[in-house]
Coordinates of C-alpha atoms and ligand atoms in Angstrom, one line a residue:
M1 CA 5.6 -41.5 58.1
P2 CA 8.3 -38.8 58.8
K3 CA 7.2 -35.3 58.4
L4 CA 8.0 -33.5 55.2
P5 CA 10.5 -30.7 55.8
I6 CA 9.2 -27.4 54.2
V7 CA 10.2 -23.8 54.1
V8 CA 7.5 -21.1 53.7
L9 CA 8.2 -17.8 51.9
I10 CA 6.0 -14.8 52.7
S11 CA 5.8 -11.1 52.2
G12 CA 2.7 -10.0 54.2
N13 CA -0.2 -11.0 56.4
G14 CA 0.5 -14.7 56.3
S15 CA -3.1 -15.9 56.6
N16 CA -2.2 -18.9 54.3
L17 CA 0.8 -19.5 56.5
Q18 CA -1.5 -19.6 59.5
A19 CA -3.7 -22.1 57.8
I20 CA -0.7 -24.3 57.0
I21 CA 0.5 -24.0 60.7
D22 CA -3.0 -25.0 61.9
Q23 CA -3.8 -27.8 59.4
C24 CA -0.5 -29.3 58.3
S25 CA 1.5 -29.7 61.5
G26 CA 0.8 -33.4 61.7
H27 CA 2.4 -33.9 58.2
V28 CA 5.0 -31.3 57.7
D29 CA 7.9 -29.8 59.6
I30 CA 8.0 -26.1 58.9
R31 CA 11.7 -25.5 59.3
A32 CA 11.6 -21.8 58.6
V33 CA 9.4 -18.9 57.5
I34 CA 11.3 -16.5 55.3
S35 CA 10.0 -13.0 54.6
D36 CA 11.4 -10.3 52.3
N37 CA 9.4 -7.8 54.3
P38 CA 10.6 -7.2 57.9
K39 CA 7.1 -5.8 58.8
A40 CA 5.2 -8.9 57.6
Y41 CA 2.7 -10.0 60.2
G42 CA 3.4 -13.6 59.1
L43 CA 6.7 -13.3 61.0
Q44 CA 4.8 -12.9 64.2
R45 CA 2.6 -15.8 63.3
A46 CA 5.8 -17.9 62.9
L47 CA 7.1 -16.7 66.2
D48 CA 3.8 -17.6 67.9
A49 CA 4.1 -21.1 66.5
N50 CA 7.7 -21.5 67.6
I51 CA 8.9 -21.6 64.0
R52 CA 12.2 -19.9 63.0
P53 CA 11.4 -16.5 61.4
V54 CA 14.0 -15.3 58.9
V55 CA 14.0 -11.8 57.4
E56 CA 15.5 -11.7 54.0
S57 CA 17.7 -8.6 54.0
Q58 CA 18.9 -8.4 50.4
V59 CA 17.9 -5.5 48.3
W60 CA 15.7 -6.4 45.3
G61 CA 17.7 -4.3 42.8
E62 CA 18.6 -4.6 39.2
N63 CA 20.0 -8.1 39.4
R64 CA 17.2 -10.4 40.2
H65 CA 19.4 -13.4 39.3
D66 CA 21.9 -12.7 42.1
Y67 CA 19.1 -12.1 44.5
C68 CA 17.5 -15.5 43.7
Y69 CA 20.8 -17.3 43.7
I70 CA 21.5 -16.1 47.3
L71 CA 17.9 -16.7 48.3
A72 CA 18.0 -20.3 47.0
D73 CA 21.2 -20.8 49.1
K74 CA 19.5 -19.4 52.2
V75 CA 16.5 -21.7 51.7
S76 CA 18.8 -24.7 51.2
I77 CA 20.3 -24.3 54.6
F78 CA 17.0 -25.7 56.0
K79 CA 17.1 -28.7 53.6
P80 CA 13.4 -28.5 52.6
E81 CA 11.8 -31.1 50.3
L82 CA 9.1 -28.7 49.5
V83 CA 9.2 -24.9 49.3
V84 CA 5.8 -23.2 49.8
L85 CA 5.2 -19.6 48.5
A86 CA 2.4 -18.1 50.6
G87 CA 1.9 -14.5 49.4
F88 CA 5.6 -14.1 48.5
M89 CA 5.7 -11.1 46.2
K90 CA 9.0 -11.5 44.3
I91 CA 9.2 -13.3 40.9
L92 CA 11.7 -16.1 41.1
T93 CA 14.3 -16.7 38.5
P94 CA 15.9 -20.0 37.3
E95 CA 18.6 -19.5 39.9
F96 CA 15.9 -20.4 42.4
T97 CA 13.5 -22.6 40.5
T98 CA 16.2 -25.0 39.2
V99 CA 17.6 -25.5 42.8
H100 CA 14.2 -25.9 44.5
E101 CA 12.2 -27.7 41.8
R102 CA 9.5 -28.6 44.2
T103 CA 8.2 -25.1 44.9
M104 CA 4.4 -24.5 45.2
N105 CA 2.5 -21.3 44.9
I106 CA -1.1 -20.2 45.4
H107 CA -2.5 -17.6 43.1
P108 CA -5.8 -15.7 43.6
S109 CA -7.4 -16.4 40.2
L110 CA -8.3 -19.2 37.9
L111 CA -5.0 -19.5 36.0
P112 CA -4.2 -19.0 33.1
K113 CA -6.6 -16.1 33.6
H114 CA -5.3 -13.0 35.4
K115 CA -1.7 -13.7 36.1
G116 CA 0.1 -11.1 38.2
L117 CA -1.5 -8.6 40.6
H118 CA -5.0 -7.1 41.2
T119 CA -6.8 -10.3 40.2
H120 CA -10.1 -9.5 42.0
R121 CA -10.4 -6.1 40.3
R122 CA -9.6 -7.6 36.9
V123 CA -12.2 -10.3 37.4
L124 CA -14.8 -7.5 37.9
E125 CA -13.6 -5.4 35.0
A126 CA -13.7 -8.4 32.7
G127 CA -17.2 -9.3 33.8
D128 CA -16.1 -12.9 34.6
K129 CA -18.8 -15.2 35.6
E130 CA -16.5 -17.2 37.8
H131 CA -13.5 -16.7 40.0
G132 CA -11.3 -18.8 42.3
M133 CA -7.8 -19.9 43.2
T134 CA -5.1 -22.0 41.7
I135 CA -2.3 -24.0 43.4
H136 CA 0.5 -24.7 41.0
W137 CA 4.2 -25.6 40.7
V138 CA 6.5 -22.7 40.3
T139 CA 8.6 -22.4 37.2
E140 CA 10.6 -19.4 35.9
E141 CA 7.6 -18.1 34.0
L142 CA 5.3 -16.1 36.3
D143 CA 2.1 -17.9 37.4
S144 CA 2.5 -20.5 34.6
G145 CA 3.8 -23.7 36.1
P146 CA 1.8 -27.0 36.1
I147 CA -1.5 -26.7 37.9
I148 CA -2.0 -28.9 40.9
W149 CA -5.5 -27.8 42.0
Q150 CA -8.2 -25.2 41.2
Q151 CA -11.3 -24.3 43.0
S152 CA -13.9 -21.9 41.7
F153 CA -17.1 -20.1 42.6
E154 CA -19.7 -18.0 40.8
V155 CA -19.3 -14.2 40.8
Q156 CA -22.4 -12.6 42.2
P157 CA -23.8 -9.2 40.8
D158 CA -23.1 -7.5 44.2
D159 CA -19.6 -8.8 44.6
T160 CA -16.8 -6.2 45.2
E161 CA -13.0 -6.5 45.2
E162 CA -13.3 -7.0 49.0
T163 CA -16.0 -9.8 48.9
L164 CA -14.1 -11.6 46.1
E165 CA -10.9 -11.4 48.1
A166 CA -12.6 -12.8 51.2
K167 CA -14.2 -15.6 49.2
V168 CA -10.9 -16.5 47.6
H169 CA -9.1 -16.5 50.9
E170 CA -11.7 -18.8 52.3
L171 CA -11.0 -21.3 49.6
E172 CA -7.2 -20.9 49.9
H173 CA -7.2 -21.6 53.6
I174 CA -9.0 -24.9 52.9
W175 CA -7.2 -26.1 49.8
Y176 CA -3.6 -25.0 50.3
P177 CA -3.2 -27.0 53.5
R178 CA -4.9 -30.0 51.9
M179 CA -2.5 -30.0 48.9
I180 CA 0.5 -29.6 51.1
N181 CA -0.7 -32.6 53.2
E182 CA -1.1 -34.5 49.9
A183 CA 2.5 -33.7 49.0
A184 CA 3.6 -34.8 52.4
N185 CA 1.8 -38.1 51.9
G186 CA 3.6 -38.6 48.6
N187 CA 0.4 -38.1 46.5
I188 CA 1.7 -35.1 44.6
Ligands
GRF1 C1 -3.1 -14.8 48.7 O1 -4.4 -14.4 48.2 C2 -2.4 -15.6 47.7 O2 -3.2 -16.2 46.7 C3 -1.5 -14.6 47.0 O3 -1.2 -13.7 48.1 C4 -2.2 -13.7 49.1 C5 -1.5 -13.9 50.4 O4 -2.3 -13.7 51.5 N1 -0.4 -15.2 46.4 P1 -1.8 -14.1 52.9 O5 -0.5 -13.3 53.2 O6 -1.5 -15.5 53.0 O7 -2.8 -13.6 53.9

């Protein structure tokens, strides 16, 4: 089976990118890693894996629509059949999502709970009994597209933001590569 061409968008550390590099290489061809942050460590991870790192240089100003229009074009250059958001911090508009309809995201909460930022803190503040991660399709509405997979765990009385983050990351690094491989095999 030919490898699925993908482009990964990041903004930071790129631990999920690393998991994808390590666990999906047999199924996908990562044609580029694009970061809106020139200091993102994920760019180094891409370089180390001989993947083309691209720094997105546009300014995220008032016109998000123009930004996303241009970003969609830049992604299209690599002809991906799947776009993977891995800690990409910008909210994509229809100028992107209608061009790249197969765009996946991973979110550190059990959606529809805790859309947006600071999910671990909000779980503790809400006294949630469980927490987890969600892999979903990206639509123009933030963290609201169709859910592909969720994985949860019980919140313990001594959990902190840091321990919750570590537990969520552990699940993410198992399940995001698995779902991307499922997409590459035509199962999603
Ligand atoms: C992950 O927790 C992911 O759920 C969220 O951003 C974080 C990215 O972490 N969207 P990393 O850059 O992959 O380490």
